[in-house]
PDB file of C-alpha atoms in Angstrom:
ATOM      1  CA  MET A   1      92.263  94.492  97.278  1.00 87.00           C
ATOM      2  CA  GLU A   2      90.906  93.143 100.543  1.00 93.00           C
ATOM      3  CA  PHE A   3      89.003  95.122 103.177  1.00 95.00           C
ATOM      4  CA  THR A   4      89.241  93.593 106.645  1.00 94.00           C
ATOM      5  CA  LEU A   5      87.787  94.446 110.022  1.00 95.00           C
ATOM      6  CA  LEU A   6      90.571  93.482 112.438  1.00 94.00           C
ATOM      7  CA  GLY A   7      88.410  94.037 115.517  1.00 94.00           C
ATOM      8  CA  TRP A   8      86.248  96.327 117.619  1.00 95.00           C
ATOM      9  CA  PRO A   9      87.649  98.361 120.528  1.00 94.00           C
ATOM     10  CA  GLU A  10      86.956  95.660 123.079  1.00 93.00           C
ATOM     11  CA  ASP A  11      89.118  93.242 121.052  1.00 93.00           C
ATOM     12  CA  GLY A  12      92.216  95.218 122.008  1.00 90.00           C
ATOM     13  CA  HIS A  13      93.858  94.874 118.586  1.00 88.00           C
ATOM     14  CA  ARG A  14      97.228  96.578 117.911  1.00 91.00           C
ATOM     15  CA  LEU A  15      98.419  97.535 114.447  1.00 94.00           C
ATOM     16  CA  ARG A  16     101.995  98.480 113.734  1.00 94.00           C
ATOM     17  CA  LEU A  17     102.471 100.740 110.717  1.00 95.00           C
ATOM     18  CA  ASP A  18     105.683 102.187 109.321  1.00 94.00           C
ATOM     19  CA  HIS A  19     105.769 105.794 110.557  1.00 94.00           C
ATOM     20  CA  GLU A  20     107.667 106.852 107.423  1.00 95.00           C
ATOM     21  CA  GLN A  21     104.890 105.614 105.171  1.00 94.00           C
ATOM     22  CA  PHE A  22     101.753 106.354 107.225  1.00 95.00           C
ATOM     23  CA  ALA A  23     100.603 109.537 108.921  1.00 92.00           C
ATOM     24  CA  TYR A  24      99.404 108.943 112.509  1.00 89.00           C
ATOM     25  CA  ALA A  25     101.112 105.523 112.579  1.00 92.00           C
ATOM     26  CA  GLY A  26     101.600 105.676 116.352  1.00 91.00           C
ATOM     27  CA  LYS A  27      97.861 106.004 116.948  1.00 91.00           C
ATOM     28  CA  PHE A  28      97.229 102.484 115.639  1.00 93.00           C
ATOM     29  CA  VAL A  29      99.310 100.821 118.370  1.00 92.00           C
ATOM     30  CA  MET A  30      96.670 101.809 120.941  1.00 89.00           C
ATOM     31  CA  THR A  31      94.427  98.937 121.963  1.00 91.00           C
ATOM     32  CA  SER A  32      91.453 101.126 122.875  1.00 92.00           C
ATOM     33  CA  THR A  33      90.212 101.519 119.290  1.00 95.00           C
ATOM     34  CA  GLY A  34      88.833  99.128 116.714  1.00 95.00           C
ATOM     35  CA  LYS A  35      90.802  98.694 113.495  1.00 97.00           C
ATOM     36  CA  ALA A  36      90.051  98.074 109.849  1.00 97.00           C
ATOM     37  CA  VAL A  37      92.551  97.807 107.000  1.00 97.00           C
ATOM     38  CA  VAL A  38      92.838  97.582 103.241  1.00 96.00           C
ATOM     39  CA  GLY A  39      95.567  95.396 101.832  1.00 93.00           C
ATOM     40  CA  ASP A  40      96.927  94.048  98.615  1.00 85.00           C
ATOM     41  CA  ASP A  41     100.699  94.357  98.892  1.00 78.00           C
ATOM     42  CA  GLY A  42     100.628  94.629 102.664  1.00 90.00           C
ATOM     43  CA  VAL A  43      98.523  97.168 104.525  1.00 96.00           C
ATOM     44  CA  VAL A  44      97.837 100.159 102.266  1.00 96.00           C
ATOM     45  CA  ALA A  45      95.235 101.964 104.410  1.00 96.00           C
ATOM     46  CA  ALA A  46      94.011 101.725 108.000  1.00 97.00           C
ATOM     47  CA  ALA A  47      91.209 103.142 110.157  1.00 97.00           C
ATOM     48  CA  ALA A  48      90.862 103.369 113.944  1.00 96.00           C
ATOM     49  CA  PHE A  49      87.464 103.914 115.577  1.00 97.00           C
ATOM     50  CA  ASP A  50      85.407 103.667 118.772  1.00 96.00           C
ATOM     51  CA  ALA A  51      82.058 104.654 120.198  1.00 95.00           C
ATOM     52  CA  ASP A  52      81.470 108.329 120.909  1.00 94.00           C
ATOM     53  CA  ARG A  53      82.144 109.090 124.574  1.00 92.00           C
ATOM     54  CA  THR A  54      78.836 111.009 124.963  1.00 93.00           C
ATOM     55  CA  ASP A  55      76.580 109.182 122.468  1.00 95.00           C
ATOM     56  CA  PRO A  56      76.724 105.376 122.363  1.00 94.00           C
ATOM     57  CA  ASP A  57      74.695 105.371 119.116  1.00 97.00           C
ATOM     58  CA  THR A  58      77.540 107.121 117.282  1.00 98.00           C
ATOM     59  CA  LEU A  59      80.751 105.500 116.072  1.00 98.00           C
ATOM     60  CA  CYS A  60      83.663 107.918 115.819  1.00 97.00           C
ATOM     61  CA  VAL A  61      86.326 107.259 113.206  1.00 97.00           C
ATOM     62  CA  ARG A  62      89.410 108.640 114.967  1.00 95.00           C
ATOM     63  CA  TYR A  63      92.009 108.151 112.259  1.00 95.00           C
ATOM     64  CA  ILE A  64      92.288 107.065 108.668  1.00 96.00           C
ATOM     65  CA  THR A  65      95.683 106.824 107.080  1.00 95.00           C
ATOM     66  CA  VAL A  66      96.751 105.782 103.572  1.00 95.00           C
ATOM     67  CA  ARG A  67     100.254 104.686 102.696  1.00 95.00           C
ATOM     68  CA  GLN A  68     102.061 107.524 100.897  1.00 94.00           C
ATOM     69  CA  ASP A  69     102.515 105.647  97.622  1.00 93.00           C
ATOM     70  CA  ARG A  70      98.779 104.866  97.462  1.00 93.00           C
ATOM     71  CA  GLN A  71      97.352 108.295  98.256  1.00 91.00           C
ATOM     72  CA  GLY A  72      95.031 109.450  95.502  1.00 89.00           C
ATOM     73  CA  ASP A  73      93.586 105.953  94.881  1.00 91.00           C
ATOM     74  CA  ARG A  74      90.414 106.821  96.901  1.00 92.00           C
ATOM     75  CA  LEU A  75      91.355 104.206  99.470  1.00 95.00           C
ATOM     76  CA  GLY A  76      90.514 106.555 102.349  1.00 95.00           C
ATOM     77  CA  ALA A  77      87.005 107.112 101.018  1.00 96.00           C
ATOM     78  CA  ARG A  78      86.462 103.440 100.363  1.00 96.00           C
ATOM     79  CA  LEU A  79      87.780 102.407 103.772  1.00 97.00           C
ATOM     80  CA  LEU A  80      85.600 104.992 105.468  1.00 97.00           C
ATOM     81  CA  ARG A  81      82.590 103.587 103.593  1.00 96.00           C
ATOM     82  CA  PHE A  82      83.595 100.056 104.695  1.00 97.00           C
ATOM     83  CA  VAL A  83      83.800 101.166 108.356  1.00 97.00           C
ATOM     84  CA  ARG A  84      80.475 102.976 108.045  1.00 96.00           C
ATOM     85  CA  ASP A  85      78.828  99.819 106.696  1.00 95.00           C
ATOM     86  CA  ARG A  86      80.319  97.703 109.523  1.00 96.00           C
ATOM     87  CA  ALA A  87      79.035 100.282 112.061  1.00 97.00           C
ATOM     88  CA  THR A  88      75.475 100.074 110.752  1.00 96.00           C
ATOM     89  CA  GLU A  89      75.648  96.282 110.941  1.00 96.00           C
ATOM     90  CA  ARG A  90      76.511  96.703 114.605  1.00 96.00           C
ATOM     91  CA  ASP A  91      73.465  99.001 115.067  1.00 96.00           C
ATOM     92  CA  PHE A  92      75.259 102.348 115.288  1.00 97.00           C
ATOM     93  CA  GLU A  93      72.823 105.046 114.077  1.00 97.00           C
ATOM     94  CA  ARG A  94      75.495 107.591 113.203  1.00 98.00           C
ATOM     95  CA  VAL A  95      79.155 107.704 112.243  1.00 98.00           C
ATOM     96  CA  SER A  96      81.372 110.748 112.610  1.00 97.00           C
ATOM     97  CA  ILE A  97      84.883 111.797 111.613  1.00 97.00           C
ATOM     98  CA  GLY A  98      86.939 114.967 112.055  1.00 96.00           C
ATOM     99  CA  VAL A  99      89.014 116.112 109.069  1.00 96.00           C
ATOM    100  CA  ASN A 100      91.717 118.770 108.956  1.00 93.00           C
ATOM    101  CA  ASN A 101      92.326 119.237 105.228  1.00 94.00           C
ATOM    102  CA  PRO A 102      90.195 119.613 102.074  1.00 96.00           C
ATOM    103  CA  PHE A 103      91.400 116.284 100.599  1.00 95.00           C
ATOM    104  CA  SER A 104      90.095 114.343 103.597  1.00 95.00           C
ATOM    105  CA  TYR A 105      86.924 116.423 103.531  1.00 97.00           C
ATOM    106  CA  GLN A 106      86.319 115.364  99.901  1.00 97.00           C
ATOM    107  CA  ALA A 107      87.122 111.696 100.690  1.00 96.00           C
ATOM    108  CA  ALA A 108      84.578 111.696 103.541  1.00 97.00           C
ATOM    109  CA  TYR A 109      81.962 113.185 101.249  1.00 97.00           C
ATOM    110  CA  ARG A 110      82.638 110.396  98.745  1.00 96.00           C
ATOM    111  CA  ALA A 111      81.967 107.913 101.586  1.00 96.00           C
ATOM    112  CA  GLY A 112      78.528 109.525 102.139  1.00 96.00           C
ATOM    113  CA  PHE A 113      79.393 111.871 104.978  1.00 98.00           C
ATOM    114  CA  CYS A 114      78.550 115.584 105.173  1.00 97.00           C
ATOM    115  CA  PHE A 115      79.652 118.617 107.109  1.00 98.00           C
ATOM    116  CA  SER A 116      77.780 118.915 110.413  1.00 97.00           C
ATOM    117  CA  GLY A 117      78.442 122.646 110.649  1.00 94.00           C
ATOM    118  CA  ALA A 118      80.715 122.186 113.677  1.00 94.00           C
ATOM    119  CA  GLU A 119      84.450 122.356 114.227  1.00 93.00           C
ATOM    120  CA  SER A 120      86.430 120.553 116.934  1.00 89.00           C
ATOM    121  CA  GLY A 121      89.829 119.380 117.989  1.00 75.00           C
ATOM    122  CA  MET A 122      92.871 120.824 116.242  1.00 76.00           C
ATOM    123  CA  ALA A 123      91.084 122.760 113.477  1.00 86.00           C
ATOM    124  CA  GLU A 124      88.984 119.769 112.439  1.00 94.00           C
ATOM    125  CA  LEU A 125      85.666 119.991 110.670  1.00 97.00           C
ATOM    126  CA  ASP A 126      83.134 117.454 111.942  1.00 97.00           C
ATOM    127  CA  LEU A 127      81.545 115.291 109.281  1.00 98.00           C
ATOM    128  CA  VAL A 128      78.684 112.906 109.962  1.00 98.00           C
ATOM    129  CA  TRP A 129      76.626 110.199 108.361  1.00 98.00           C
ATOM    130  CA  PRO A 130      73.737 110.478 107.802  1.00 97.00           C
ATOM    131  CA  GLY A 131      73.166 114.195 107.343  1.00 95.00           C
ATOM    132  CA  ASP A 132      72.568 117.205 105.104  1.00 95.00           C
ATOM    133  CA  ARG A 133      74.411 116.700 101.811  1.00 95.00           C
ATOM    134  CA  SER A 134      73.178 119.958 100.251  1.00 97.00           C
ATOM    135  CA  THR A 135      75.500 122.054  98.086  1.00 97.00           C
ATOM    136  CA  GLU A 136      75.243 124.895 100.604  1.00 97.00           C
ATOM    137  CA  ARG A 137      76.432 122.718 103.481  1.00 97.00           C
ATOM    138  CA  TYR A 138      79.250 121.241 101.359  1.00 98.00           C
ATOM    139  CA  GLN A 139      80.446 124.710 100.301  1.00 98.00           C
ATOM    140  CA  ALA A 140      80.200 125.970 103.906  1.00 97.00           C
ATOM    141  CA  GLY A 141      82.852 123.474 104.943  1.00 97.00           C
ATOM    142  CA  LEU A 142      85.088 124.263 101.982  1.00 97.00           C
ATOM    143  CA  ASP A 143      84.764 127.994 102.843  1.00 97.00           C
ATOM    144  CA  LEU A 144      86.211 127.274 106.298  1.00 96.00           C
ATOM    145  CA  PHE A 145      89.248 125.683 104.661  1.00 96.00           C
ATOM    146  CA  ARG A 146      89.597 128.670 102.308  1.00 96.00           C
ATOM    147  CA  GLU A 147      90.162 130.884 105.399  1.00 94.00           C
ATOM    148  CA  ARG A 148      93.279 128.908 106.406  1.00 93.00           C
ATOM    149  CA  ASP A 149      96.904 128.971 105.378  1.00 93.00           C
ATOM    150  CA  LEU A 150      96.988 126.371 102.605  1.00 94.00           C
ATOM    151  CA  SER A 151      99.472 124.617 100.400  1.00 95.00           C
ATOM    152  CA  PRO A 152      99.372 125.429  96.675  1.00 96.00           C
ATOM    153  CA  GLU A 153      97.801 122.020  96.072  1.00 96.00           C
ATOM    154  CA  GLU A 154      95.017 122.740  98.576  1.00 96.00           C
ATOM    155  CA  GLU A 155      94.394 126.203  97.125  1.00 96.00           C
ATOM    156  CA  SER A 156      94.142 124.761  93.627  1.00 97.00           C
ATOM    157  CA  PHE A 157      91.832 122.002  94.830  1.00 96.00           C
ATOM    158  CA  LEU A 158      89.516 124.475  96.565  1.00 97.00           C
ATOM    159  CA  ALA A 159      89.505 126.806  93.528  1.00 97.00           C
ATOM    160  CA  ALA A 160      88.347 123.910  91.378  1.00 97.00           C
ATOM    161  CA  LYS A 161      85.494 123.187  93.834  1.00 97.00           C
ATOM    162  CA  ALA A 162      84.056 126.737  93.915  1.00 95.00           C
ATOM    163  CA  ASP A 163      80.260 126.503  93.443  1.00 94.00           C
ATOM    164  CA  ALA A 164      80.517 122.692  92.933  1.00 96.00           C
ATOM    165  CA  ASP A 165      77.971 120.202  94.187  1.00 97.00           C
ATOM    166  CA  PRO A 166      79.123 117.575  96.653  1.00 97.00           C
ATOM    167  CA  PRO A 167      80.845 114.589  95.019  1.00 96.00           C
ATOM    168  CA  SER A 168      78.840 111.475  94.311  1.00 94.00           C
ATOM    169  CA  VAL A 169      78.804 108.861  97.031  1.00 95.00           C
ATOM    170  CA  LEU A 170      80.706 105.677  96.221  1.00 91.00           C
ATOM    171  CA  ASP A 171      78.135 103.033  95.349  1.00 85.00           C
ATOM    172  CA  ASP A 172      80.196 100.331  97.002  1.00 79.00           C
ATOM    173  CA  TRP A 173      83.222 100.457  99.332  1.00 79.00           C
ATOM    174  CA  ALA A 174      84.868  97.671  97.233  1.00 73.00           C
ATOM    175  CA  GLU A 175      84.596  99.682  94.027  1.00 60.00           C
ATOM    176  CA  PRO A 176      88.162  99.569  92.682  1.00 56.00           C
ATOM    177  CA  PRO A 177      89.969 102.467  91.016  1.00 52.00           C
ATOM    178  CA  SER A 178      90.263 101.841  87.305  1.00 49.00           C
ATOM    179  CA  GLY A 179      92.623  98.976  86.497  1.00 43.00           C
ATOM    180  CA  ARG A 180      92.496  97.418  89.974  1.00 43.00           C
ATOM    181  CA  THR A 181      90.463  94.609  91.448  1.00 39.00           C
ATOM    182  CA  ALA A 182      88.700  94.371  94.818  1.00 41.00           C
ATOM    183  CA  THR A 183      87.434  91.585  97.027  1.00 38.00           C
ATOM    184  CA  SER A 184      85.229  91.766 100.063  1.00 35.00           C
ATOM    185  CA  GLY A 185      86.537  90.982 103.491  1.00 35.00           C
TER     186      GLY A 185
END
């Protein structure tokens, strides 16, 4: 498994993803965002990001997508952690991401993010790093999802998280799921 930073926004990198295998595939063709990918048998996950329009010390992760057949491997969380680490190397003080479902919310928490208490965009919860990772803050975000129309899988997921503490932060973005190997990039 290789994690690679393809470029920062000023590099104008395009990434073509199969729209049948990746959500938001069309967003990665834009040249105005930086890109990072995870690959082993081709690209299996991708992230797009740029500096916040109102706060140059904050990097905004605009999109993370994981190929359908690799969802559930924690690649989204690991890629978000990788991007977060690259952002700090570039002297960003904060990193943010908006999520619109409880599975993405959990993945962002695994990458070290936390709910900021704000909502934006199309029903997105804003998560930030660094921030308040208290159980109360974690549950406040989950409660907002509980108020929405949800799939049976999302309802089951949220029921299992009632009164739970936030998940542990991945120690290392390259930490492989069991049975897989990872390399740095």
